[in-house]
C-alpha positions as a printed NumPy array, in Angstrom:
array([[-19.371,  20.797,  -8.505],
       [-16.973,  19.729,  -5.762],
       [-13.631,  18.635,  -7.249],
       [-12.701,  14.958,  -6.989],
       [ -9.19 ,  13.748,  -6.194],
       [ -7.988,  10.183,  -6.728],
       [ -5.513,   9.072,  -4.063],
       [ -3.98 ,   6.32 ,  -6.174],
       [ -1.148,   5.855,  -8.624],
       [ -2.961,   3.007, -10.372],
       [ -3.461,   3.603, -14.109],
       [ -6.313,   1.073, -14.012],
       [ -8.262,   3.171, -11.513],
       [ -7.656,   6.299, -13.581],
       [ -8.997,   4.522, -16.659],
       [-12.077,   3.234, -14.828],
       [-13.019,   6.653, -13.439],
       [-12.538,   8.174, -16.878],
       [-14.732,   5.408, -18.331],
       [-17.751,   6.595, -16.312],
       [-17.205,  10.249, -17.219],
       [-15.932,  11.572, -13.888],
       [-13.194,  14.261, -14.036],
       [-10.565,  14.102, -11.293],
       [ -7.044,  15.035, -10.266],
       [ -4.489,  12.591,  -8.882],
       [ -2.872,  13.123,  -5.491],
       [ -0.15 ,  11.145,  -3.75 ],
       [ -1.198,   9.226,  -0.634],
       [  1.62 ,   6.99 ,   0.59 ],
       [  0.595,   4.852,   3.578],
       [  1.887,   1.849,   5.499],
       [  0.187,  -1.193,   3.968],
       [  1.347,  -3.711,   6.559],
       [ -1.572,  -5.894,   7.751],
       [ -2.412,  -5.684,  11.447],
       [ -2.208,  -8.743,  13.676],
       [ -5.247, -11.011,  13.216],
       [ -6.749,  -8.574,  10.688],
       [ -9.133, -10.17 ,   8.207],
       [ -8.852,  -9.397,   4.503],
       [-12.106,  -7.343,   4.231],
       [-11.106,  -5.189,   7.218],
       [ -7.597,  -4.806,   5.777],
       [ -8.627,  -3.485,   2.351],
       [-11.273,  -1.173,   3.817],
       [ -8.811,   0.224,   6.358],
       [ -6.27 ,   0.913,   3.604],
       [ -8.851,   2.535,   1.324],
       [ -9.934,   4.866,   4.122],
       [ -6.305,   5.595,   5.065],
       [ -5.505,   6.52 ,   1.461],
       [ -8.513,   8.835,   1.298],
       [ -7.483,  10.467,   4.583],
       [ -3.892,  10.891,   3.392],
       [ -5.162,  12.417,   0.168],
       [ -7.371,  14.848,   2.079],
       [ -4.364,  15.948,   4.126],
       [ -2.474,  16.767,   0.93 ],
       [ -5.025,  19.041,  -0.771],
       [ -5.2  ,  22.747,  -0.013],
       [ -8.853,  23.554,  -0.649],
       [-12.219,  21.812,  -0.516],
       [-12.647,  18.544,  -2.339],
       [-13.627,  14.905,  -2.178],
       [-10.883,  12.279,  -2.144],
       [-11.299,   8.704,  -3.339],
       [ -9.061,   5.981,  -1.941],
       [ -9.169,   2.323,  -2.964],
       [ -7.362,  -0.909,  -2.262],
       [ -7.503,  -4.365,  -3.825],
       [ -6.376,  -7.7  ,  -2.401],
       [ -6.338, -11.192,  -3.829],
       [ -7.248, -13.747,  -1.146],
       [ -6.519, -17.475,  -1.295],
       [ -7.45 , -19.747,   1.611],
       [ -7.853, -16.673,   3.814],
       [ -4.347, -15.444,   3.003],
       [ -3.789, -12.049,   1.371],
       [ -1.632, -12.228,  -1.753],
       [  0.027,  -8.868,  -2.294],
       [  2.27 ,  -7.8  ,  -5.14 ],
       [  5.044, -10.352,  -5.733],
       [  8.464,  -9.135,  -4.632],
       [ 10.369, -11.381,  -7.036],
       [ 10.096, -14.117,  -9.657],
       [  9.961, -16.954,  -7.152],
       [  7.117, -15.345,  -5.227],
       [  5.148, -14.657,  -8.407],
       [  5.517, -18.249,  -9.606],
       [  4.423, -19.52 ,  -6.192],
       [  1.317, -17.31 ,  -6.322],
       [  0.379, -18.523,  -9.795],
       [  0.912, -22.137,  -8.746],
       [ -1.397, -21.572,  -5.773],
       [ -4.097, -19.984,  -7.926],
       [ -3.831, -22.621, -10.668],
       [ -6.998, -24.654, -11.166],
       [ -8.766, -23.073,  -8.197],
       [-11.132, -20.302,  -7.139],
       [ -9.967, -17.289,  -5.171],
       [-11.493, -14.068,  -3.881],
       [-10.682, -10.542,  -4.972],
       [-11.644,  -7.829,  -2.48 ],
       [-11.713,  -4.175,  -3.458],
       [-12.625,  -1.436,  -1.001],
       [-13.47 ,   2.135,  -1.976],
       [-13.584,   5.099,   0.421],
       [-14.676,   8.68 ,  -0.214],
       [-14.153,  11.53 ,   2.207],
       [-14.451,  15.316,   2.211],
       [-13.029,  16.149,   5.639],
       [-16.411,  16.064,   7.356],
       [-17.517,  12.52 ,   6.572],
       [-16.06 ,   9.328,   5.164],
       [-18.018,   6.531,   3.496],
       [-16.606,   3.227,   2.33 ],
       [-17.669,  -0.107,   0.863],
       [-15.926,  -3.437,   0.28 ],
       [-16.83 ,  -5.558,  -2.759],
       [-15.99 ,  -9.276,  -2.966],
       [-15.72 , -11.193,  -6.235],
       [-14.802, -14.808,  -6.943],
       [-12.444, -15.656,  -9.796],
       [-11.811, -19.168, -11.116],
       [ -8.543, -20.092, -12.861],
       [ -7.815, -23.002, -15.175],
       [ -4.674, -25.025, -14.581],
       [ -1.48 , -23.069, -15.282],
       [  1.613, -24.977, -16.387],
       [  5.036, -24.121, -14.971],
       [  6.162, -23.011, -18.437],
       [  3.158, -20.688, -18.805],
       [  3.799, -19.174, -15.388],
       [  7.438, -18.51 , -16.267],
       [  6.54 , -16.933, -19.618],
       [  3.868, -14.81 , -17.94 ],
       [  6.382, -13.544, -15.381],
       [  8.805, -12.747, -18.222],
       [  6.13 , -10.48 , -19.761],
       [  6.57 ,  -8.099, -16.808],
       [  2.831,  -7.887, -16.123],
       [  2.672,  -9.719, -12.754],
       [  5.334,  -7.586, -11.03 ],
       [  3.067,  -4.782,  -9.77 ],
       [ -0.245,  -6.645,  -9.538],
       [ -1.96 ,  -7.974,  -6.43 ],
       [ -1.936, -11.757,  -6.641],
       [  0.583, -11.637,  -9.465],
       [ -1.873, -11.287, -12.348],
       [ -3.99 ,  -8.77 , -14.266],
       [ -7.459,  -9.865, -15.379],
       [ -7.598,  -6.951, -17.85 ],
       [ -4.269,  -7.912, -19.403],
       [ -2.384, -11.015, -20.485],
       [ -3.575, -12.848, -17.372],
       [ -7.112, -12.971, -18.794],
       [ -6.258, -16.283, -20.505],
       [ -6.193, -18.017, -17.1  ],
       [ -9.717, -16.949, -16.097],
       [-12.508, -19.472, -16.68 ],
       [-15.134, -17.849, -14.474],
       [-16.02 , -14.714, -12.557],
       [-18.766, -14.173, -10.012],
       [-19.109, -10.56 ,  -8.929],
       [-17.794,  -7.287, -10.323],
       [-15.271,  -7.358, -13.176],
       [-14.336,  -3.708, -12.601],
       [-13.734,  -4.457,  -8.911],
       [-11.253,  -7.174,  -9.868],
       [ -9.498,  -4.655, -12.126],
       [ -9.329,  -2.215,  -9.21 ],
       [-12.512,  -0.129,  -8.803],
       [-16.112,  -1.418,  -8.517],
       [-17.883,   1.075, -10.764],
       [-21.488,   0.587,  -9.635],
       [-20.62 ,   0.99 ,  -5.958],
       [-18.209,   3.843,  -6.719],
       [-20.9  ,   5.699,  -8.666],
       [-23.25 ,   5.332,  -5.68 ],
       [-20.628,   6.743,  -3.289],
       [-19.86 ,   9.619,  -5.647],
       [-23.579,  10.456,  -5.77 ],
       [-23.646,  10.703,  -1.972],
       [-21.06 ,  13.485,  -2.271],
       [-22.893,  15.264,  -5.095],
       [-20.537,  14.103,  -7.847],
       [-22.3  ,  12.897, -10.976],
       [-21.156,  10.313, -13.482],
       [-21.291,  10.893, -17.247],
       [-20.257,  14.533, -16.834],
       [-18.727,  14.468, -20.316],
       [-22.259,  14.028, -21.708],
       [-23.71 ,  17.057, -19.912],
       [-23.126,  19.465, -22.79 ],
       [-23.036,  17.008, -25.671],
       [-25.691,  17.19 , -28.396],
       [-28.202,  14.373, -28.412],
       [-26.878,  11.387, -30.323],
       [-29.31 ,   9.514, -32.543],
       [-28.65 ,   5.85 , -33.174],
       [-28.353,   5.039, -36.83 ],
       [-28.546,   1.605, -38.36 ]])
């Protein structure tokens, strides 16, 4: 089977790929993530996902498929990246407090001959967040490297009152859509089950 490479340093994406039984190697794919002038959020995340996949392809020596992904939190049409400091993180949380926002995650797969990508949009609703809560959350260290300043799979889950869309996409990789893309490149999910003995459910 063609080897898969993940062009991402995100531990969440590594965990999600492992969850669906897909073996992979990690490659470095540094790119410029500056938005282009008048670039919409869906176009931005898909462009970055494809750029990461292309950069990953350039770094591998032999044949392989490279997966790139990018996630953005969007509020009122504005992309919220990773907060650069405490003040920016608190401002993001104040903006998200008591409101709905979008989370866009794009996934791109390429093998040097073709590149396919998809962008998945989800809507997340937050309860009201007090200033004290926001400060304590920042002190936890979790918001520092997260798009939008929060992690739905971590301590930030207490703010979430609703989700419409893909939970795994909000974490960083939409698993249903990713599995479909992998299948287009001949990479199967659940590979860890291929040689496992049949398991019988017992009650």
